Amino acid sequence: MSDTPFGFGLPPEEPDNGDEGKKKDQQGGGGQGPFGFGLPGAGGPGADNPLAAMFGSMNPNDLGAAFQQLGQMLSYEGGPVNWDMAKQIARQTVAQGTSDGTKDASVGPAEKLAVEGAVRLADLWLDDATSLPSGAASALAWSRAEWVEATLPVWKELVDPVAERVGAAMGDVLPEEMQAMAGPLIGMMRSMGGAMFGTQIGQAVGVLAGEVVGSTDIGLPLGPVGKAALLPLNIESFGKDLSVPQEEVRLYLALREAAHQRLFAHVPWLRSHLFGAVEGYARGIKVDTAKLEDVVGQFDPQNPEELQQALQQGMFQPEDTPEQKAALARLETALALVEGWVDAVVHSAAKPRLSSADALRETLRRRRATGGPAEQTFATLIGLELRPRRLRDASRLWASLTDARGVDGRDGLWAHPDMLPTASDLDDPDGFVHREHMDFSELDKMLGEAASGTAEKPDLKKKDDGSGDPAKGDGTE
């Protein structure tokens, strides 16, 4: 797993001072920062600390602006992450371009029309592959900078619960009677912590903007509700070496974006289910208070990089509790089911119509298996690694459900989270597919008896299909 932010390598930087600059970069080292954010020793401005973000490429004419930014950073009194700084760093990272030298550019009218046409056609094809209606009221073509602007509100919702837990620990480490005396120091630490978190998140989002092809690449709805969005520049880069016509690449990726939009639009509990798992994880973070107390006691305001170095030494660890494990397992399984459903539905829609469907599907699967956006983002964001086999298992399960129960029966499982396959079901997809449906006749009987005042406790066992003891239920522990 890469230890750069969100698992993506940062664009290489050419030092102004030649070999000395390279040597300095090498000495910077790398590591894991707060709640998994990488702290690389090389990359764009701000890779080492927030001050580097301001002064790394400064010329004398920028001195005033740099000190103004430093003042803003130290006077920050907002939440656990300085999102203004995150936005600024993300935009700067996007402006630098990607490692292949591709620079961001505004989307032209022709590209907008191409995206709108692809999403519109994709929605028509998906009508035959899923019972969920269209979830995209409009189609947008974004530049990388526009992707940053549009997705930052959702990143804030994802990251703030974790950062809040870390930030609270920074202020609670001192005894209560000393906190009043150390107020200015604690305030400065929180400001610096917010700035450092903002810098790392800004870098990560900026680099991610050069990789993603739409608003749902990581399996979560990062963009505005009801708006399917694609990034023409990144789609072009994605398909450059595939020997597949650009129109087919765009259309296949539009199918994936439109399928995600349908799922999140018509499964109302899914978004809160995923984000709630992240919040559940945040509540279980345990802080090494002894190490933090040592850092506070030795903190030198003139050397804020020392705090950054301390933060990357494993101070924040998930607490090994049943609740913590359940939160991570719930998120991992839900994401696998989302991606597997999209993979199966898109393949069903594309296979009869696109000659390159199999090749594009395998390319995207390999991208995921070798560290695509979803795996790397969550592996570094909250310490969650999505195992590549989960996607294939989930996709096979959804395809088998289609064969056994039809499109309506398959998609009906999204009606409630308790109806979905579990992690153990992903290990045995065929077992889940051929398991008998829940018998709700007893519930209907109970409701009827309740009306007449003779209600008894319902027995919602699985119907016996002759292959086992019905009293054992679904066969899971």
Tab-separated table of C-alpha atoms in Angstrom:
chain	number	residue	atom	x	y	z
A	1	MET	CA	0.000	0.000	0.000
A	2	SER	CA	1.322	3.371	-0.924
A	3	ASP	CA	1.847	5.790	1.936
A	4	THR	CA	1.282	8.923	-0.102
A	5	PRO	CA	-2.053	10.647	0.507
A	6	PHE	CA	-4.982	8.446	-0.541
A	7	GLY	CA	-2.511	6.014	-2.060
A	8	PHE	CA	-1.615	8.028	-5.150
A	9	GLY	CA	1.890	9.167	-6.010
A	10	LEU	CA	2.367	12.909	-6.019
A	11	PRO	CA	3.566	14.696	-9.165
A	12	PRO	CA	7.374	14.853	-9.171
A	13	GLU	CA	8.872	18.185	-8.299
A	14	GLU	CA	12.009	19.559	-9.906
A	15	PRO	CA	14.002	21.332	-7.144
A	16	ASP	CA	15.346	24.761	-7.974
A	17	ASN	CA	18.658	23.952	-6.301
A	18	GLY	CA	19.462	20.811	-8.257
A	19	ASP	CA	21.094	17.932	-6.388
A	20	GLU	CA	20.777	19.646	-3.019
A	21	GLY	CA	17.057	19.896	-3.501
A	22	LYS	CA	16.820	16.234	-4.419
A	23	LYS	CA	18.919	15.304	-1.390
A	24	LYS	CA	16.643	17.322	0.830
A	25	ASP	CA	13.619	15.522	-0.584
A	26	GLN	CA	15.210	12.158	0.070
A	27	GLN	CA	15.954	13.112	3.665
A	28	GLY	CA	12.333	14.047	4.199
A	29	GLY	CA	11.306	10.415	4.250
A	30	GLY	CA	7.715	9.256	4.312
A	31	GLY	CA	5.282	7.662	6.622
A	32	GLN	CA	1.739	7.399	7.820
A	33	GLY	CA	0.142	10.499	9.262
A	34	PRO	CA	-2.987	11.042	11.356
A	35	PHE	CA	-5.699	8.437	10.671
A	36	GLY	CA	-3.725	7.058	7.747
A	37	PHE	CA	-2.884	10.135	5.705
A	38	GLY	CA	0.540	9.727	4.193
A	39	LEU	CA	3.297	12.159	4.986
A	40	PRO	CA	5.595	11.935	1.971
A	41	GLY	CA	9.016	13.419	1.829
A	42	ALA	CA	8.695	14.397	-1.818
A	43	GLY	CA	6.025	15.904	-3.958
A	44	GLY	CA	4.303	19.193	-4.490
A	45	PRO	CA	4.338	22.160	-2.146
A	46	GLY	CA	3.308	21.226	1.356
A	47	ALA	CA	4.397	17.594	1.196
A	48	ASP	CA	6.361	17.927	4.437
A	49	ASN	CA	4.346	20.532	6.369
A	50	PRO	CA	1.994	23.455	5.840
A	51	LEU	CA	4.864	25.940	5.876
A	52	ALA	CA	6.426	24.197	2.902
A	53	ALA	CA	3.138	24.613	1.096
A	54	MET	CA	3.493	28.356	1.440
A	55	PHE	CA	7.238	28.869	1.176
A	56	GLY	CA	8.412	25.894	-0.931
A	57	SER	CA	8.336	27.745	-4.257
A	58	MET	CA	8.252	31.299	-2.954
A	59	ASN	CA	10.007	34.184	-4.634
A	60	PRO	CA	10.655	37.562	-2.979
A	61	ASN	CA	7.570	39.085	-4.562
A	62	ASP	CA	5.408	36.531	-2.776
A	63	LEU	CA	6.761	37.251	0.699
A	64	GLY	CA	3.850	39.396	1.786
A	65	ALA	CA	1.263	36.926	0.584
A	66	ALA	CA	3.093	34.057	2.263
A	67	PHE	CA	3.150	35.785	5.659
A	68	GLN	CA	-0.497	36.680	5.231
A	69	GLN	CA	-1.274	33.004	4.656
A	70	LEU	CA	0.791	32.037	7.690
A	71	GLY	CA	-1.218	34.470	9.795
A	72	GLN	CA	-4.463	33.007	8.511
A	73	MET	CA	-3.252	29.526	9.372
A	74	LEU	CA	-2.302	30.387	12.952
A	75	SER	CA	-5.496	32.361	13.511
A	76	TYR	CA	-7.734	29.576	12.240
A	77	GLU	CA	-10.480	28.804	14.758
A	78	GLY	CA	-12.782	26.556	12.754
A	79	GLY	CA	-13.321	22.807	12.856
A	80	PRO	CA	-10.736	20.026	13.055
A	81	VAL	CA	-9.655	20.528	9.434
A	82	ASN	CA	-8.743	23.838	7.821
A	83	TRP	CA	-10.874	23.337	4.728
A	84	ASP	CA	-9.964	26.696	3.248
A	85	MET	CA	-6.362	25.555	3.189
A	86	ALA	CA	-7.387	22.127	1.893
A	87	LYS	CA	-9.178	23.739	-1.014
A	88	GLN	CA	-6.251	26.022	-1.782
A	89	ILE	CA	-3.713	23.172	-1.713
A	90	ALA	CA	-5.982	20.971	-3.844
A	91	ARG	CA	-6.303	23.692	-6.456
A	92	GLN	CA	-2.538	24.251	-6.440
A	93	THR	CA	-1.920	20.520	-6.868
A	94	VAL	CA	-4.338	20.378	-9.795
A	95	ALA	CA	-2.674	23.379	-11.410
A	96	GLN	CA	0.693	21.608	-11.349
A	97	GLY	CA	-0.647	18.892	-13.631
A	98	THR	CA	-0.227	15.130	-13.393
A	99	SER	CA	3.009	13.167	-13.550
A	100	ASP	CA	2.569	12.539	-17.279
A	101	GLY	CA	2.640	16.276	-17.901
A	102	THR	CA	-1.100	16.678	-18.521
A	103	LYS	CA	-2.389	20.060	-17.407
A	104	ASP	CA	-5.958	20.776	-16.400
A	105	ALA	CA	-8.100	22.655	-18.897
A	106	SER	CA	-11.613	24.027	-19.140
A	107	VAL	CA	-14.146	21.719	-20.743
A	108	GLY	CA	-15.203	22.838	-24.214
A	109	PRO	CA	-18.712	22.760	-25.730
A	110	ALA	CA	-17.977	19.683	-27.844
A	111	GLU	CA	-16.807	17.709	-24.807
A	112	LYS	CA	-19.885	18.733	-22.842
A	113	LEU	CA	-22.160	17.522	-25.636
A	114	ALA	CA	-20.240	14.248	-25.861
A	115	VAL	CA	-20.655	13.609	-22.125
A	116	GLU	CA	-24.340	14.509	-22.163
A	117	GLY	CA	-24.938	12.170	-25.103
A	118	ALA	CA	-22.998	9.322	-23.468
A	119	VAL	CA	-24.910	9.586	-20.174
A	120	ARG	CA	-28.230	9.813	-21.976
A	121	LEU	CA	-27.474	6.665	-24.023
A	122	ALA	CA	-26.100	4.892	-20.952
A	123	ASP	CA	-29.350	5.498	-19.103
A	124	LEU	CA	-31.330	3.987	-21.978
A	125	TRP	CA	-29.182	0.848	-21.954
A	126	LEU	CA	-29.452	0.510	-18.168
A	127	ASP	CA	-33.252	0.450	-18.369
A	128	ASP	CA	-32.960	-3.150	-19.595
A	129	ALA	CA	-30.375	-4.150	-16.975
A	130	THR	CA	-31.924	-2.900	-13.730
A	131	SER	CA	-35.328	-2.188	-12.258
A	132	LEU	CA	-34.026	0.981	-10.599
A	133	PRO	CA	-35.018	4.056	-12.634
A	134	SER	CA	-32.638	6.763	-13.733
A	135	GLY	CA	-31.000	8.709	-10.933
A	136	ALA	CA	-29.356	11.414	-13.019
A	137	ALA	CA	-31.434	14.501	-13.696
A	138	SER	CA	-28.519	16.053	-15.571
A	139	ALA	CA	-25.084	15.198	-16.965
A	140	LEU	CA	-22.021	17.355	-16.316
A	141	ALA	CA	-18.553	17.497	-17.828
A	142	TRP	CA	-16.029	18.651	-15.231
A	143	SER	CA	-12.474	19.846	-15.327
A	144	ARG	CA	-10.235	18.595	-12.524
A	145	ALA	CA	-10.597	21.890	-10.685
A	146	GLU	CA	-14.380	21.664	-10.944
A	147	TRP	CA	-14.247	18.136	-9.516
A	148	VAL	CA	-12.325	19.488	-6.502
A	149	GLU	CA	-14.868	22.258	-5.923
A	150	ALA	CA	-17.845	19.928	-6.273
A	151	THR	CA	-16.584	17.095	-4.059
A	152	LEU	CA	-14.999	18.956	-1.132
A	153	PRO	CA	-18.288	19.169	0.813
A	154	VAL	CA	-18.532	15.369	0.823
A	155	TRP	CA	-14.861	14.941	1.769
A	156	LYS	CA	-15.607	17.234	4.693
A	157	GLU	CA	-18.464	14.991	5.775
A	158	LEU	CA	-16.226	11.933	5.516
A	159	VAL	CA	-13.091	13.261	7.175
A	160	ASP	CA	-14.392	15.576	9.898
A	161	PRO	CA	-15.631	12.823	12.261
A	162	VAL	CA	-12.190	11.215	12.305
A	163	ALA	CA	-10.295	14.496	12.530
A	164	GLU	CA	-12.626	15.695	15.294
A	165	ARG	CA	-11.661	12.738	17.452
A	166	VAL	CA	-7.976	13.415	16.894
A	167	GLY	CA	-8.328	17.147	17.499
A	168	ALA	CA	-10.214	16.623	20.745
A	169	ALA	CA	-7.409	14.431	22.021
A	170	MET	CA	-4.890	17.201	21.378
A	171	GLY	CA	-6.822	19.507	23.698
A	172	ASP	CA	-7.783	16.976	26.364
A	173	VAL	CA	-4.334	15.587	27.054
A	174	LEU	CA	-3.466	18.180	29.723
A	175	PRO	CA	-4.979	18.058	33.239
A	176	GLU	CA	-8.037	20.273	33.531
A	177	GLU	CA	-6.372	22.700	35.948
A	178	MET	CA	-3.545	23.264	33.448
A	179	GLN	CA	-5.715	23.724	30.364
A	180	ALA	CA	-6.614	27.325	31.238
A	181	MET	CA	-2.951	28.224	31.657
A	182	ALA	CA	-1.998	26.464	28.449
A	183	GLY	CA	-4.909	27.875	26.469
A	184	PRO	CA	-2.826	29.772	23.906
A	185	LEU	CA	-0.596	26.739	23.342
A	186	ILE	CA	-3.561	24.412	22.884
A	187	GLY	CA	-5.177	26.897	20.522
A	188	MET	CA	-2.001	27.088	18.474
A	189	MET	CA	-1.730	23.297	18.383
A	190	ARG	CA	-5.281	22.983	17.155
A	191	SER	CA	-4.689	25.631	14.513
A	192	MET	CA	-1.542	23.870	13.362
A	193	GLY	CA	-3.297	20.508	13.464
A	194	GLY	CA	-6.153	21.843	11.372
A	195	ALA	CA	-3.665	23.302	8.922
A	196	MET	CA	-1.685	20.087	8.653
A	197	PHE	CA	-4.799	17.997	8.173
A	198	GLY	CA	-6.002	20.505	5.593
A	199	THR	CA	-2.691	20.363	3.752
A	200	GLN	CA	-2.637	16.563	3.574
A	201	ILE	CA	-6.283	16.303	2.557
A	202	GLY	CA	-5.868	19.070	0.008
A	203	GLN	CA	-2.918	17.293	-1.569
A	204	ALA	CA	-4.780	14.007	-1.600
A	205	VAL	CA	-7.897	15.441	-3.216
A	206	GLY	CA	-5.785	17.371	-5.719
A	207	VAL	CA	-3.900	14.249	-6.784
A	208	LEU	CA	-7.090	12.209	-6.867
A	209	ALA	CA	-8.590	14.814	-9.214
A	210	GLY	CA	-5.979	13.803	-11.771
A	211	GLU	CA	-7.012	10.127	-11.563
A	212	VAL	CA	-10.791	9.874	-11.311
A	213	VAL	CA	-13.060	9.717	-14.339
A	214	GLY	CA	-16.346	10.593	-12.629
A	215	SER	CA	-18.037	11.513	-9.367
A	216	THR	CA	-18.463	7.957	-8.045
A	217	ASP	CA	-15.069	6.312	-8.646
A	218	ILE	CA	-14.520	5.461	-4.990
A	219	GLY	CA	-17.950	3.894	-4.593
A	220	LEU	CA	-19.436	6.891	-2.786
A	221	PRO	CA	-21.557	9.746	-4.161
A	222	LEU	CA	-19.042	12.575	-4.026
A	223	GLY	CA	-20.919	14.983	-6.281
A	224	PRO	CA	-24.257	16.795	-6.030
A	225	VAL	CA	-27.363	14.634	-5.835
A	226	GLY	CA	-28.865	13.698	-9.204
A	227	LYS	CA	-25.937	14.905	-11.309
A	228	ALA	CA	-23.901	12.385	-13.275
A	229	ALA	CA	-20.455	13.843	-13.898
A	230	LEU	CA	-17.503	12.756	-16.031
A	231	LEU	CA	-14.027	14.266	-16.504
A	232	PRO	CA	-13.231	14.279	-20.268
A	233	LEU	CA	-9.516	14.978	-19.745
A	234	ASN	CA	-9.056	12.023	-17.419
A	235	ILE	CA	-11.181	9.763	-19.622
A	236	GLU	CA	-8.854	10.555	-22.496
A	237	SER	CA	-5.827	9.664	-20.366
A	238	PHE	CA	-7.514	6.490	-19.127
A	239	GLY	CA	-8.222	5.211	-22.637
A	240	LYS	CA	-5.004	6.360	-24.268
A	241	ASP	CA	-3.248	2.973	-24.267
A	242	LEU	CA	-6.271	0.658	-24.415
A	243	SER	CA	-6.633	0.335	-28.210
A	244	VAL	CA	-10.345	1.012	-27.757
A	245	PRO	CA	-12.220	3.810	-29.534
A	246	GLN	CA	-12.571	6.858	-27.315
A	247	GLU	CA	-16.336	6.855	-27.805
A	248	GLU	CA	-16.617	3.340	-26.371
A	249	VAL	CA	-14.413	4.208	-23.402
A	250	ARG	CA	-16.537	7.265	-22.653
A	251	LEU	CA	-19.772	5.305	-22.999
A	252	TYR	CA	-18.615	2.467	-20.756
A	253	LEU	CA	-17.547	4.891	-18.039
A	254	ALA	CA	-20.853	6.747	-18.466
A	255	LEU	CA	-22.628	3.443	-17.824
A	256	ARG	CA	-20.759	3.048	-14.547
A	257	GLU	CA	-21.479	6.619	-13.470
A	258	ALA	CA	-25.169	6.343	-14.367
A	259	ALA	CA	-25.472	2.981	-12.573
A	260	HIS	CA	-24.006	4.443	-9.386
A	261	GLN	CA	-26.417	7.369	-9.644
A	262	ARG	CA	-29.404	5.011	-9.885
A	263	LEU	CA	-28.323	3.062	-6.841
A	264	PHE	CA	-27.709	6.047	-4.587
A	265	ALA	CA	-30.830	7.867	-5.777
A	266	HIS	CA	-33.232	4.985	-5.188
A	267	VAL	CA	-31.710	3.266	-2.148
A	268	PRO	CA	-32.286	6.081	0.356
A	269	TRP	CA	-30.591	4.380	3.314
A	270	LEU	CA	-27.367	3.513	1.473
A	271	ARG	CA	-25.548	6.832	1.771
A	272	SER	CA	-26.161	7.177	5.508
A	273	HIS	CA	-25.232	3.513	5.944
A	274	LEU	CA	-21.802	4.069	4.395
A	275	PHE	CA	-21.088	7.401	6.048
A	276	GLY	CA	-22.373	6.097	9.361
A	277	ALA	CA	-19.781	3.323	9.234
A	278	VAL	CA	-17.049	5.960	8.933
A	279	GLU	CA	-18.457	7.833	11.926
A	280	GLY	CA	-18.655	4.574	13.858
A	281	TYR	CA	-15.002	3.987	13.162
A	282	ALA	CA	-14.130	7.510	14.323
A	283	ARG	CA	-15.844	6.969	17.678
A	284	GLY	CA	-13.566	4.005	18.339
A	285	ILE	CA	-10.242	5.739	17.716
A	286	LYS	CA	-7.932	5.362	20.698
A	287	VAL	CA	-5.217	7.942	21.291
A	288	ASP	CA	-1.857	7.146	22.873
A	289	THR	CA	-2.199	9.829	25.556
A	290	ALA	CA	1.248	9.148	27.027
A	291	LYS	CA	2.894	9.906	23.702
A	292	LEU	CA	0.679	12.928	23.148
A	293	GLU	CA	1.510	14.294	26.614
A	294	ASP	CA	5.183	13.992	25.768
A	295	VAL	CA	4.647	15.862	22.515
A	296	VAL	CA	2.735	18.654	24.255
A	297	GLY	CA	5.434	19.013	26.895
A	298	GLN	CA	8.179	19.369	24.292
A	299	PHE	CA	6.250	21.332	21.678
A	300	ASP	CA	8.178	24.302	20.317
A	301	PRO	CA	5.965	26.814	18.478
A	302	GLN	CA	8.976	27.864	16.407
A	303	ASN	CA	9.323	24.292	15.078
A	304	PRO	CA	5.825	23.188	14.063
A	305	GLU	CA	7.290	20.414	11.937
A	306	GLU	CA	8.054	18.541	15.166
A	307	LEU	CA	4.338	18.172	15.769
A	308	GLN	CA	3.915	16.846	12.258
A	309	GLN	CA	6.660	14.276	12.839
A	310	ALA	CA	5.034	13.169	16.084
A	311	LEU	CA	1.691	12.718	14.386
A	312	GLN	CA	3.162	10.195	11.973
A	313	GLN	CA	4.500	7.863	14.672
A	314	GLY	CA	1.383	5.793	15.250
A	315	MET	CA	-0.192	7.978	17.901
A	316	PHE	CA	-3.722	7.361	16.642
A	317	GLN	CA	-4.847	3.759	16.358
A	318	PRO	CA	-8.265	2.135	15.942
A	319	GLU	CA	-9.454	0.541	19.158
A	320	ASP	CA	-9.755	-3.219	18.821
A	321	THR	CA	-13.349	-3.484	20.001
A	322	PRO	CA	-16.324	-5.382	18.579
A	323	GLU	CA	-17.930	-2.050	17.663
A	324	GLN	CA	-14.835	-0.910	15.775
A	325	LYS	CA	-14.525	-4.180	13.895
A	326	ALA	CA	-18.221	-4.090	13.056
A	327	ALA	CA	-17.960	-0.562	11.645
A	328	LEU	CA	-15.065	-1.494	9.370
A	329	ALA	CA	-16.686	-4.759	8.287
A	330	ARG	CA	-19.967	-2.987	7.544
A	331	LEU	CA	-18.244	-0.386	5.380
A	332	GLU	CA	-16.064	-2.906	3.555
A	333	THR	CA	-18.961	-5.199	2.756
A	334	ALA	CA	-21.303	-2.389	1.700
A	335	LEU	CA	-18.716	-0.929	-0.665
A	336	ALA	CA	-18.020	-4.343	-2.161
A	337	LEU	CA	-21.747	-4.857	-2.733
A	338	VAL	CA	-22.103	-1.433	-4.367
A	339	GLU	CA	-19.164	-1.968	-6.697
A	340	GLY	CA	-20.139	-5.556	-7.441
A	341	TRP	CA	-23.697	-4.548	-8.338
A	342	VAL	CA	-22.473	-1.771	-10.616
A	343	ASP	CA	-19.985	-4.136	-12.269
A	344	ALA	CA	-22.654	-6.778	-12.913
A	345	VAL	CA	-25.321	-4.351	-14.134
A	346	VAL	CA	-22.961	-2.440	-16.412
A	347	HIS	CA	-21.612	-5.661	-17.914
A	348	SER	CA	-25.155	-6.851	-18.586
A	349	ALA	CA	-25.962	-3.587	-20.370
A	350	ALA	CA	-22.674	-3.270	-22.282
A	351	LYS	CA	-21.898	-6.853	-23.298
A	352	PRO	CA	-24.467	-7.105	-26.127
A	353	ARG	CA	-23.694	-3.626	-27.439
A	354	LEU	CA	-19.978	-2.895	-27.057
A	355	SER	CA	-17.319	-5.114	-28.600
A	356	SER	CA	-14.832	-3.815	-26.029
A	357	ALA	CA	-17.045	-4.517	-22.991
A	358	ASP	CA	-15.004	-7.460	-21.717
A	359	ALA	CA	-11.683	-5.650	-22.163
A	360	LEU	CA	-12.902	-2.490	-20.432
A	361	ARG	CA	-14.392	-4.474	-17.583
A	362	GLU	CA	-11.157	-6.336	-16.969
A	363	THR	CA	-9.122	-3.128	-17.196
A	364	LEU	CA	-11.232	-1.512	-14.498
A	365	ARG	CA	-11.066	-4.617	-12.325
A	366	ARG	CA	-7.296	-4.705	-12.576
A	367	ARG	CA	-7.137	-1.004	-11.839
A	368	ARG	CA	-9.025	-1.757	-8.641
A	369	ALA	CA	-6.895	-4.781	-7.775
A	370	THR	CA	-3.611	-2.923	-8.252
A	371	GLY	CA	-4.629	0.098	-6.220
A	372	GLY	CA	-7.361	2.077	-7.897
A	373	PRO	CA	-9.144	4.991	-6.264
A	374	ALA	CA	-11.488	3.000	-4.010
A	375	GLU	CA	-8.948	0.699	-2.377
A	376	GLN	CA	-6.216	3.283	-1.940
A	377	THR	CA	-8.531	6.021	-0.714
A	378	PHE	CA	-10.072	3.991	2.065
A	379	ALA	CA	-6.872	2.145	2.905
A	380	THR	CA	-5.194	5.453	3.736
A	381	LEU	CA	-8.220	7.445	4.870
A	382	ILE	CA	-9.459	5.159	7.641
A	383	GLY	CA	-7.143	2.160	7.591
A	384	LEU	CA	-9.586	0.035	5.575
A	385	GLU	CA	-8.253	-2.180	2.820
A	386	LEU	CA	-10.795	-3.454	0.342
A	387	ARG	CA	-9.616	-6.859	-0.754
A	388	PRO	CA	-9.688	-7.097	-4.556
A	389	ARG	CA	-11.428	-10.485	-4.457
A	390	ARG	CA	-14.417	-8.865	-2.771
A	391	LEU	CA	-15.340	-7.027	-5.970
A	392	ARG	CA	-15.242	-10.175	-8.085
A	393	ASP	CA	-17.117	-12.205	-5.484
A	394	ALA	CA	-19.789	-9.531	-5.147
A	395	SER	CA	-20.137	-9.186	-8.913
A	396	ARG	CA	-20.512	-12.952	-9.312
A	397	LEU	CA	-23.114	-13.013	-6.549
A	398	TRP	CA	-25.225	-10.282	-8.194
A	399	ALA	CA	-24.949	-11.986	-11.599
A	400	SER	CA	-26.033	-15.316	-10.095
A	401	LEU	CA	-28.946	-13.604	-8.374
A	402	THR	CA	-30.035	-12.202	-11.737
A	403	ASP	CA	-30.076	-15.681	-13.242
A	404	ALA	CA	-31.909	-17.194	-10.267
A	405	ARG	CA	-34.394	-14.463	-9.327
A	406	GLY	CA	-34.464	-12.070	-12.249
A	407	VAL	CA	-33.661	-8.367	-12.319
A	408	ASP	CA	-36.529	-7.405	-10.009
A	409	GLY	CA	-35.645	-10.086	-7.455
A	410	ARG	CA	-32.002	-9.069	-7.465
A	411	ASP	CA	-32.612	-5.339	-7.114
A	412	GLY	CA	-35.322	-5.934	-4.501
A	413	LEU	CA	-32.605	-6.868	-2.017
A	414	TRP	CA	-31.670	-3.173	-1.793
A	415	ALA	CA	-35.003	-2.470	-0.084
A	416	HIS	CA	-33.431	-2.885	3.357
A	417	PRO	CA	-29.861	-3.385	4.612
A	418	ASP	CA	-30.868	-6.560	6.462
A	419	MET	CA	-31.794	-8.181	3.161
A	420	LEU	CA	-28.351	-7.741	1.614
A	421	PRO	CA	-25.674	-10.430	1.504
A	422	THR	CA	-23.197	-10.411	4.376
A	423	ALA	CA	-19.427	-10.738	4.326
A	424	SER	CA	-19.748	-14.498	4.815
A	425	ASP	CA	-22.174	-14.621	1.887
A	426	LEU	CA	-19.468	-13.126	-0.323
A	427	ASP	CA	-17.368	-16.152	0.578
A	428	ASP	CA	-20.189	-18.429	-0.549
A	429	PRO	CA	-22.210	-16.592	-3.222
A	430	ASP	CA	-23.921	-19.735	-4.504
A	431	GLY	CA	-25.114	-20.578	-1.007
A	432	PHE	CA	-26.803	-17.193	-0.692
A	433	VAL	CA	-28.318	-17.300	-4.167
A	434	HIS	CA	-29.935	-20.712	-3.707
A	435	ARG	CA	-31.047	-20.139	-0.152
A	436	GLU	CA	-34.823	-20.063	0.239
A	437	HIS	CA	-36.530	-16.701	0.599
A	438	MET	CA	-37.830	-15.631	3.965
A	439	ASP	CA	-41.388	-16.860	4.511
A	440	PHE	CA	-43.504	-13.852	5.455
A	441	SER	CA	-46.770	-15.807	5.543
A	442	GLU	CA	-46.464	-16.129	9.327
A	443	LEU	CA	-46.163	-12.357	9.603
A	444	ASP	CA	-49.324	-11.912	7.566
A	445	LYS	CA	-51.050	-14.434	9.818
A	446	MET	CA	-49.885	-12.576	12.904
A	447	LEU	CA	-51.255	-9.285	11.590
A	448	GLY	CA	-54.582	-10.937	10.927
A	449	GLU	CA	-54.696	-12.462	14.395
A	450	ALA	CA	-53.684	-9.155	15.953
A	451	ALA	CA	-56.780	-7.611	14.466
A	452	SER	CA	-58.924	-10.280	16.147
A	453	GLY	CA	-57.004	-10.204	19.444
A	454	THR	CA	-55.498	-13.703	19.172
A	455	ALA	CA	-51.983	-12.820	18.052
A	456	GLU	CA	-49.116	-15.225	18.660
A	457	LYS	CA	-45.383	-14.818	18.210
A	458	PRO	CA	-44.550	-15.233	14.489
A	459	ASP	CA	-42.181	-17.913	13.252
A	460	LEU	CA	-40.180	-16.411	10.386
A	461	LYS	CA	-38.045	-19.443	9.615
A	462	LYS	CA	-36.730	-20.247	6.202
A	463	LYS	CA	-38.816	-22.674	4.259
A	464	ASP	CA	-37.226	-26.100	4.045
A	465	ASP	CA	-36.057	-26.871	0.522
A	466	GLY	CA	-35.250	-30.431	1.440
A	467	SER	CA	-31.523	-29.835	1.666
A	468	GLY	CA	-31.255	-29.220	5.387
A	469	ASP	CA	-32.925	-28.596	8.698
A	470	PRO	CA	-35.161	-25.518	8.463
A	471	ALA	CA	-34.669	-24.876	12.138
A	472	LYS	CA	-31.115	-23.896	11.372
A	473	GLY	CA	-32.299	-20.811	9.528
A	474	ASP	CA	-29.969	-19.520	6.862
A	475	GLY	CA	-27.017	-21.641	7.871
A	476	THR	CA	-24.945	-18.710	9.100
A	477	GLU	CA	-23.634	-18.208	12.566
